[in-house]
Short mmCIF file of C-alpha atoms and ligand atoms in Angstrom, two decimals:
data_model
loop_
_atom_site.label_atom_id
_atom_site.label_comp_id
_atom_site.label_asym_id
_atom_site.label_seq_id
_atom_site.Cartn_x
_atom_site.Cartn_y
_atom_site.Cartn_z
CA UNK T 98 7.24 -36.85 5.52
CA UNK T 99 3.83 -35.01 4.69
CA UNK T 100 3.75 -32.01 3.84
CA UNK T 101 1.86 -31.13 6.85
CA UNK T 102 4.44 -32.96 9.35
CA UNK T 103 7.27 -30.94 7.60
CA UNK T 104 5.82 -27.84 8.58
CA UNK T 105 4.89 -29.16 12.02
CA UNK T 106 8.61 -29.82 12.98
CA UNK T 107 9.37 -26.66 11.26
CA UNK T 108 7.09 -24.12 14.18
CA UNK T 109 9.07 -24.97 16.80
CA UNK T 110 12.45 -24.16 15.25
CA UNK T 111 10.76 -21.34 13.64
CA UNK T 112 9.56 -19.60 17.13
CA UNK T 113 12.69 -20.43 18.74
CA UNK T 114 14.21 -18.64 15.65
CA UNK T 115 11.89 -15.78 15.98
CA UNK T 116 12.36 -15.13 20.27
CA UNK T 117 16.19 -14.52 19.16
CA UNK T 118 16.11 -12.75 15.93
CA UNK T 119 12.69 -10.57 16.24
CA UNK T 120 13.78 -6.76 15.45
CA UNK T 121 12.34 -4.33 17.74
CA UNK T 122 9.17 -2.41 16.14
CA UNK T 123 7.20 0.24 17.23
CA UNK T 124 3.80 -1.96 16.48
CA UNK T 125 5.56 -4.80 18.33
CA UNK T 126 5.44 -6.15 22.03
CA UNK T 127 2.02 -6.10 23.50
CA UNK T 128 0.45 -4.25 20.95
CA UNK T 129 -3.18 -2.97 20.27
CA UNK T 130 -5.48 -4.37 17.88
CA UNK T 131 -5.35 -0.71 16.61
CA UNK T 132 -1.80 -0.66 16.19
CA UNK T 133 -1.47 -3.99 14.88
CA UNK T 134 -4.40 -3.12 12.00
CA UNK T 135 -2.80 -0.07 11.20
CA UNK T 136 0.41 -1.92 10.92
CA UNK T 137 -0.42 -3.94 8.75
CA UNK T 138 -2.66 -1.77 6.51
CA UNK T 139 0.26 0.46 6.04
CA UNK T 140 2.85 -2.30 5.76
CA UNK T 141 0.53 -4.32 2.68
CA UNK T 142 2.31 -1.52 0.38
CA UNK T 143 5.33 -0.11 2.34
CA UNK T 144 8.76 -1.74 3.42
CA UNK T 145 9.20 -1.67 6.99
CA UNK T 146 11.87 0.80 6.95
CA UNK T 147 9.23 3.11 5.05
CA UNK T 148 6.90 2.92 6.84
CA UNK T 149 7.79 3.72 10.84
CA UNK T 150 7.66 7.37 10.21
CA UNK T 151 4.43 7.21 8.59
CA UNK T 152 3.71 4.66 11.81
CA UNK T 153 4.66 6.80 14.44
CA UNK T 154 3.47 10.39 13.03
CA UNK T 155 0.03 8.48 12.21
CA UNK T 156 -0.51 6.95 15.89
CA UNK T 157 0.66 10.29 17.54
CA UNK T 158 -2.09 11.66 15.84
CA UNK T 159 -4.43 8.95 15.68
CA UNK T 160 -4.29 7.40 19.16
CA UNK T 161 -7.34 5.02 18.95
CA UNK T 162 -10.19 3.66 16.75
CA UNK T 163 -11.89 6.93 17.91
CA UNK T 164 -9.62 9.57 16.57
CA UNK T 165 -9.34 8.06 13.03
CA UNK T 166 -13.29 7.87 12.57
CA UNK T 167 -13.92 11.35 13.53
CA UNK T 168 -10.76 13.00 11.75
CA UNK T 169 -11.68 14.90 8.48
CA UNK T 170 -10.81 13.02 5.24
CA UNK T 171 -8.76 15.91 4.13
CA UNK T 172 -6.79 15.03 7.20
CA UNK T 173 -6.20 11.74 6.86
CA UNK T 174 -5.37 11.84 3.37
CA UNK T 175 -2.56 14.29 4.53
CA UNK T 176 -1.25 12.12 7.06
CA UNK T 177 -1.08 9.35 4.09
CA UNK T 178 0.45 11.24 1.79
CA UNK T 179 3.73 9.60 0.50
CA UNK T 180 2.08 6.11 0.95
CA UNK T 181 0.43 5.78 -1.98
CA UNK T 182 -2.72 3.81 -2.27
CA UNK T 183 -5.25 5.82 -0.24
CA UNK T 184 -8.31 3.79 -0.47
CA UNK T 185 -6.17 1.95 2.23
CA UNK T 186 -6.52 5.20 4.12
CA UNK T 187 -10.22 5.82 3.37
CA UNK T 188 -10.97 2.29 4.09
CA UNK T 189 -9.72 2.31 7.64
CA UNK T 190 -11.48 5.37 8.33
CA UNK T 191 -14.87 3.86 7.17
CA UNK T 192 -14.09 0.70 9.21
CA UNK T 193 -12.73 2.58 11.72
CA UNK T 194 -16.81 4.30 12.01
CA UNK T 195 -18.29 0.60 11.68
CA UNK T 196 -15.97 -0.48 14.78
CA UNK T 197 -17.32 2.96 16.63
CA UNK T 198 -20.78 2.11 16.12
CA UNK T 199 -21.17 -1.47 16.15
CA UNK T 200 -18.23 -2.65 18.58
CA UNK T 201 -18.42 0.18 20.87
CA UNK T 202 -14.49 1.54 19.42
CA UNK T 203 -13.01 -1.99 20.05
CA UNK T 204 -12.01 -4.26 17.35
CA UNK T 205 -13.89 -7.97 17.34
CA UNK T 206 -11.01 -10.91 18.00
CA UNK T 207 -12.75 -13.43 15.49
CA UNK T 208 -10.63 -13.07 12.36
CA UNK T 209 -14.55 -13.99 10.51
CA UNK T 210 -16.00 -10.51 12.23
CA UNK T 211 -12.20 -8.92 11.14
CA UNK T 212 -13.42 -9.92 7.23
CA UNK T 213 -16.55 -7.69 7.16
CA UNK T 214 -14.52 -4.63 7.65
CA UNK T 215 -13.94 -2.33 4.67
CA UNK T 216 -10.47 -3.06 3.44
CA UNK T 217 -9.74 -6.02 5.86
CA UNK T 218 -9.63 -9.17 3.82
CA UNK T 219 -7.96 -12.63 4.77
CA UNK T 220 -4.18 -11.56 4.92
CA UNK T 221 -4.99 -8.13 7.35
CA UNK T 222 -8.15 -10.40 9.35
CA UNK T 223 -5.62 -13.08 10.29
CA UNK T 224 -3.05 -10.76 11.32
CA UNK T 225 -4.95 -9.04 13.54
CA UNK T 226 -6.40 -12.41 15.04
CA UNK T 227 -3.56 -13.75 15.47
CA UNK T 228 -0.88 -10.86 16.40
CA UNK T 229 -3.60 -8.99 18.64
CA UNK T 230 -5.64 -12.00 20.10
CA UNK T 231 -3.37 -14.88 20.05
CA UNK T 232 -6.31 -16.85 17.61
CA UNK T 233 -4.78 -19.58 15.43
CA UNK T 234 -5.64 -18.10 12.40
CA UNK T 235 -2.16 -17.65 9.50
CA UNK T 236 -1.71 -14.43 7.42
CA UNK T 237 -0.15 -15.12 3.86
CA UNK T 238 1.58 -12.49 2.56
CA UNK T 239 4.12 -12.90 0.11
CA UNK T 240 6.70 -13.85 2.15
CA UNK T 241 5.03 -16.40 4.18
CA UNK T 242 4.04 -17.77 0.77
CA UNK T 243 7.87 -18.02 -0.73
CA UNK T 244 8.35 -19.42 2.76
CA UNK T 245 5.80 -22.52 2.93
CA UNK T 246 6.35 -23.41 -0.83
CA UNK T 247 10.32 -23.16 -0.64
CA UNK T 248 9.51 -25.92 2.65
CA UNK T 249 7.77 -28.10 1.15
CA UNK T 250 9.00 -27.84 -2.99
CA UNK T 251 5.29 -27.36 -4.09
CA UNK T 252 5.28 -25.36 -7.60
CA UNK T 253 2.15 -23.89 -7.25
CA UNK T 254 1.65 -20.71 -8.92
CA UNK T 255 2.08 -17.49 -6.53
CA UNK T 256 -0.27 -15.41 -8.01
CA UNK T 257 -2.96 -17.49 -8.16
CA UNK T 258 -5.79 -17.05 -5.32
CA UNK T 259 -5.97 -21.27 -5.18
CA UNK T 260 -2.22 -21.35 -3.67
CA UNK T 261 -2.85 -18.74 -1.00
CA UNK T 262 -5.70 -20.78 0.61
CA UNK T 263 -3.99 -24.00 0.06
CA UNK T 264 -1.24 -22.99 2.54
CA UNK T 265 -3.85 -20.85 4.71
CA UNK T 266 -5.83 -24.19 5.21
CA UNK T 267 -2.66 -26.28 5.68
CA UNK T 268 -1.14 -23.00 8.00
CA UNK T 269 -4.22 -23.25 10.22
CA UNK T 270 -4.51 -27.15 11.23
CA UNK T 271 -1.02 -26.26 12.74
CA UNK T 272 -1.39 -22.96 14.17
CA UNK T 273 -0.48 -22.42 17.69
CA UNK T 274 -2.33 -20.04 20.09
CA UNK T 275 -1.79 -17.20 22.59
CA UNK T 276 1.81 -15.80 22.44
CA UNK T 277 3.06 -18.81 19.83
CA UNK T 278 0.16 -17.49 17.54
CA UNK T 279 1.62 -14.08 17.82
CA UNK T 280 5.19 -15.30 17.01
CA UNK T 281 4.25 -17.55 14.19
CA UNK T 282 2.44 -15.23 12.53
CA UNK T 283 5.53 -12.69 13.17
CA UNK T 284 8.59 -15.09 12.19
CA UNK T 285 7.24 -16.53 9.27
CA UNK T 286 6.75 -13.15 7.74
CA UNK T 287 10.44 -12.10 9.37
CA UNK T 288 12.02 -15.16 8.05
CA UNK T 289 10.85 -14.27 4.34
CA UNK T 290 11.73 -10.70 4.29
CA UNK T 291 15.09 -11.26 6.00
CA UNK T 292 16.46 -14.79 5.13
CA UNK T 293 14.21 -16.94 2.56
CA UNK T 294 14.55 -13.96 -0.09
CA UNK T 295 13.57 -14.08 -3.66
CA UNK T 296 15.00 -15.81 -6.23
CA UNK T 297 18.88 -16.15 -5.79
CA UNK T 298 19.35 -13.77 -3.11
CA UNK T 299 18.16 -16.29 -0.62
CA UNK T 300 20.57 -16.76 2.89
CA UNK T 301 19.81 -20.22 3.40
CA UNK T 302 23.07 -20.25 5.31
CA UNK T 303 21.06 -18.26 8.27
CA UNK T 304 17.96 -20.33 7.90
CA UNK T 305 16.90 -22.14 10.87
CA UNK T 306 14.74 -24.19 8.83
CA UNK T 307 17.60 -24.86 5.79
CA UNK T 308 17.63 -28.68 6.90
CA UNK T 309 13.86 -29.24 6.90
CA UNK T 310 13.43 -27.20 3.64
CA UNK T 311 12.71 -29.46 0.38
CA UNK T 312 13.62 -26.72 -2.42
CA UNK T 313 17.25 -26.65 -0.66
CA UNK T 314 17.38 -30.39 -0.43
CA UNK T 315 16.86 -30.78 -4.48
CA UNK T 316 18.89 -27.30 -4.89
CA UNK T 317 15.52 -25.36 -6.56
CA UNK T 318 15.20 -23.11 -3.60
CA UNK T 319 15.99 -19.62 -6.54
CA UNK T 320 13.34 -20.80 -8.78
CA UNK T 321 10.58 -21.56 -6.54
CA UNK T 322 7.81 -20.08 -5.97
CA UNK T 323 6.94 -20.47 -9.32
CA UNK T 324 4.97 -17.00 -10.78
CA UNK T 325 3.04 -16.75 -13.72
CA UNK T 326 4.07 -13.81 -16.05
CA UNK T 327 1.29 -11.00 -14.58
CA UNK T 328 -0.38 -9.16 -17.08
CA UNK T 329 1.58 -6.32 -18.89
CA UNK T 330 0.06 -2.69 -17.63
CA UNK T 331 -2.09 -0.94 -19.80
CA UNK T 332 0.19 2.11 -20.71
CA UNK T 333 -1.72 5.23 -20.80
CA UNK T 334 -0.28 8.94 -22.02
CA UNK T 335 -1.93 12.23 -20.12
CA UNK T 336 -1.07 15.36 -20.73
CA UNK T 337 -0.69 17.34 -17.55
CA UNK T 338 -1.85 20.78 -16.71
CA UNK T 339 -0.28 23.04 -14.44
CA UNK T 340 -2.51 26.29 -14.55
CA UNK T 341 -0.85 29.44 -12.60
CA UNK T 342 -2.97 32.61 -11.87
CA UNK T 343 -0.84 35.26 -10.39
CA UNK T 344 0.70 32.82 -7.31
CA UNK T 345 -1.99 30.20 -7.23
CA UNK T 346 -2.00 26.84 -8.49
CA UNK T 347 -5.78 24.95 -10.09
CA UNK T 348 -6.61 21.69 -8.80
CA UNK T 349 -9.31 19.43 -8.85
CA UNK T 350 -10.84 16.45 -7.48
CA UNK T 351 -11.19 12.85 -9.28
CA UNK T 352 -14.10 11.35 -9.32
CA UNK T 353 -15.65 9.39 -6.00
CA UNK T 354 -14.94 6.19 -8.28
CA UNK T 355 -11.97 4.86 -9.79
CA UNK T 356 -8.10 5.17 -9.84
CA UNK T 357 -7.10 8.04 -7.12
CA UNK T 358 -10.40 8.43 -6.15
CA UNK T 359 -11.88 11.45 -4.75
CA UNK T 360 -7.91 12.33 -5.10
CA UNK T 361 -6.70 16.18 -5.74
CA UNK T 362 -4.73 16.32 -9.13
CA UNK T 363 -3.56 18.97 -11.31
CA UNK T 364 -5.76 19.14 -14.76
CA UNK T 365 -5.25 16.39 -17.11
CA UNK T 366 -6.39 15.12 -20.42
CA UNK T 367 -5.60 11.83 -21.58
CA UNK T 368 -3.35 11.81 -24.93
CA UNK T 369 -0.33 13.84 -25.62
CA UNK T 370 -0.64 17.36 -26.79
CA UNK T 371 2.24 19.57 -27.52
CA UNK T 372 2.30 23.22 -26.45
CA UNK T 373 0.60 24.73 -29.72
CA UNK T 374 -2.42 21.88 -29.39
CA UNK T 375 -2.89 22.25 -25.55
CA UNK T 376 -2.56 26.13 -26.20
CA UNK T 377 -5.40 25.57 -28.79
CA UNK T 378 -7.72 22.99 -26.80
CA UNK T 379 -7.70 25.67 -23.47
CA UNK T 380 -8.75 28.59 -25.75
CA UNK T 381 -11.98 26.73 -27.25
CA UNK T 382 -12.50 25.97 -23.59
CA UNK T 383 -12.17 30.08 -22.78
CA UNK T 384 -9.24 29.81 -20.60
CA UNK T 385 -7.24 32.16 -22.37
CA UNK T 386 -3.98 31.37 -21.58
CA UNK T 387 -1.06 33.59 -21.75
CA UNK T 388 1.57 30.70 -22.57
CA UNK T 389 1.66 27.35 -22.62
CA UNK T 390 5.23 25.89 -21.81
CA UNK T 391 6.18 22.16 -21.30
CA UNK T 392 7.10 21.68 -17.63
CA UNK T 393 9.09 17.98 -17.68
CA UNK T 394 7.97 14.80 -18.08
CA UNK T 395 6.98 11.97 -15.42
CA UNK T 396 5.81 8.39 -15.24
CA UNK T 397 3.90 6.64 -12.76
CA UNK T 398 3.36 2.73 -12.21
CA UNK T 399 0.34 1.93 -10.57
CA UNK T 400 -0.74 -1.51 -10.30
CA UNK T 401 -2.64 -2.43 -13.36
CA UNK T 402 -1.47 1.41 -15.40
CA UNK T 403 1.19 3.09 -16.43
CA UNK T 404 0.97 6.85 -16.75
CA UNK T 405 3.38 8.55 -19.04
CA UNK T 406 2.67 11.87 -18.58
CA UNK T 407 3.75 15.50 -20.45
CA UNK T 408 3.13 18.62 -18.29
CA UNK T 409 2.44 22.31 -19.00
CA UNK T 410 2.79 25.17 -17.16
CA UNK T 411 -0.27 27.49 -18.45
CA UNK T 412 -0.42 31.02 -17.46
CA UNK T 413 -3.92 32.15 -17.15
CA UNK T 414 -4.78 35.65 -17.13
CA UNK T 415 -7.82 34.42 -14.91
CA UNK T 416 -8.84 31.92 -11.46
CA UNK T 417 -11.06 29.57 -14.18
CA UNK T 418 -14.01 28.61 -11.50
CA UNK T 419 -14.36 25.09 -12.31
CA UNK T 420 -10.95 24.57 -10.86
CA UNK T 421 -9.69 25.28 -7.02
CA UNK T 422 -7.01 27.39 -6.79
CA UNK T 423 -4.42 27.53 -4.35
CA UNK T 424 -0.44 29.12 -3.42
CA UNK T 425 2.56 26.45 -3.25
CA UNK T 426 2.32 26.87 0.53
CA UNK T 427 -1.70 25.96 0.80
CA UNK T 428 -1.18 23.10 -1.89
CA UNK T 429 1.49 21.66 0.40
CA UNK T 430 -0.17 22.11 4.07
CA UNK T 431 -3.43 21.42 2.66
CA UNK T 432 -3.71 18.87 0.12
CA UNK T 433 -2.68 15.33 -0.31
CA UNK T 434 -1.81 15.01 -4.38
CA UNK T 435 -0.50 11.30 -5.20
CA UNK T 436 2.76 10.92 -5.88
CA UNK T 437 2.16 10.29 -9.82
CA UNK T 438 1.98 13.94 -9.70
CA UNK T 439 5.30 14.31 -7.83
CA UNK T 440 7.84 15.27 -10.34
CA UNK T 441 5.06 18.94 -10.71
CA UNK T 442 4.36 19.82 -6.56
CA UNK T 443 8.31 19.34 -6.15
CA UNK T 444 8.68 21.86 -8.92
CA UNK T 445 5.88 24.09 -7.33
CA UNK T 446 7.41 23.79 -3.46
N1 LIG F 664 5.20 -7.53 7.23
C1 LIG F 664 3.91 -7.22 7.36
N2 LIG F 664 3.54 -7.27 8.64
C2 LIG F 664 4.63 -7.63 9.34
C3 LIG F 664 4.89 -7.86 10.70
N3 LIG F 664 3.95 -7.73 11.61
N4 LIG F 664 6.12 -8.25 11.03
C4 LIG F 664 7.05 -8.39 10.10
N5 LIG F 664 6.87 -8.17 8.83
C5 LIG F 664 5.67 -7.80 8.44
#
């Protein structure tokens, strides 16, 4: 059997699979191309669980393409806050403007038109195509990845960009359309997050496609896909600065470019200090500080760093003006600060 006919007998069981088994979702059954690209934007980070509330608080206040490009970034970035990633957030507002202006507020069906959209690449284009329009067109994620190579006993490396399009191209000659597109698209992603898990936790025992699948039949179905070791982080220590001014807090903005961008943080320097260096590094700056007093530790993983990070709580006699102060209650209202900087606005609330 080719690897193409494998997967061919496999849709059919698949969608039949799927009609039964598909959980109810808020972005599910009939949905909008709006809700369906905000699904999935959200979801490319987020476990489902994770991310209805976000979903459903997000949509309330968002109803339509319209909404989200005329809401103020400071907005938005508050109703993102706690998932991490915001250029996702900032690109679907600057889509969301292109849509406005050159589609008249409605999202093009082509998943090709989808692709020119800030922060809609193949996985989010075909998703939308094919959830939203009923196009053929696959989206590989992850799990429709494990899926396809577990099927067919390829050992192909995961993480490289060559694998992805190998099963997109073989995914598309056999795509269904209308409703089947939908479902496809749907169950193979439902089947990998729910049955065909990674490594040994797999449930082959509920798979509808166990007797098709290739990696079961020669018993390598925990060790496939195969992934190349990623590259380690590049570890990087900050010390962390939380300035206090009578009952305000400083912030600051990052720059436009970059990790967090155009993100509030608190003040931070890259190296460690301790209390008696920081202390001396604010005075040559003229901050005066009244104390300096380590404030707990944190780390942060993002996806190519790691922050290990030392904070401060500085006592300043003075607002400094470079910074923008605010009280615990305006910082939390007001102001998305990523979650690297958790561990400090818990403190603060
Ligand atoms: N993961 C990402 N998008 C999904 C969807 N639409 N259904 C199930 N799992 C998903």
């Amino acid at each position: 059997m080719t690897e193409a006919e494998r997967i061919g007998t496999a849709i059919p069981r698949l969608l039949a699979w799927h009609r039964v088994n598909r959980r109810p979702l808020p972005w599910r059954g009939q949905p909008t191309p709006y809700a369906v690209w905000v699904s999935e934007i959200m979801l490319q980070q987020t476990r489902i669980e994770a991310a209805v509330p976000f979903y459903l608080r997000f949509m309330e206040r968002l109803p339509d393409v319209q909404a989200l490009a005329e809401i103020s970034q400071e907005e938005l970035l508050k109703l993102w806050e706690g998932l991490g990633y915001y250029s996702r957030a900032r690109n679907l507002q600057k889509a969301a403007r292109v849509v406005v202006e050159e589609y008249g507020g409605a999202l093009p069906s082509s998943a090709q038109a989808l692709r020119k959209l800030p922060g809609i690449g193949d996985y989010t284009a075909g998703a939308i195509a094919s959830l939203a329009f009923g196009q053929p067109e696959p989206a590989v994620d992850g799990n429709v990845l494990r899926v396809i190579l577990r099927l067919t006993a390829r050992r192909d490396d995961a993480l490289e960009p060559g694998t992805r399009a190998w099963v997109t191209q073989l995914l598309r000659g056999l795509y269904p359309t209308g409703e089947d597109a939908a479902l496809l698209t749907e169950g193979l992603m439902e089947l990998g997050e729910t049955v065909c898990l990674p490594r040994e936790g797999t449930r082959c025992d509920a798979c509808p496609l166990a007797a098709l699948c290739l990696a079961r039949e020669r018993g390598v179905e925990a060790a496939l896909p195969v992934r190349s070791q990623p590259k380690p982080r590049r570890v990087e220590e900050r010390t962390v600065l939380l300035p206090l001014c009578g009952n305000r807090w400083a912030i600051r903005r990052r720059a436009e470019k970059g990790l967090l961008a155009g993100m509030w943080e608190f003040p931070n320097i890259e190296g460690f200090f301790s209390a008696e260096e920081t202390a001396a590094l604010l005075t040559r700056e003229g901050w005066e500080p009244l104390s300096v007093e380590p404030w707990g530790d944190a780390k942060h993983l993002f996806t190519h760093v790691e922050w290990r990070m030392r904070g401060f709580l500085v006592l300043c006699p003075r607002e400094i003006p470079e910074l923008t102060w605010r009280t615990a209650s305006e910082l939390a209202r007001e102001h998305a600060i990523p979650s690297a900087f958790r561990a400090w606005t818990e403190k603060i609330e």
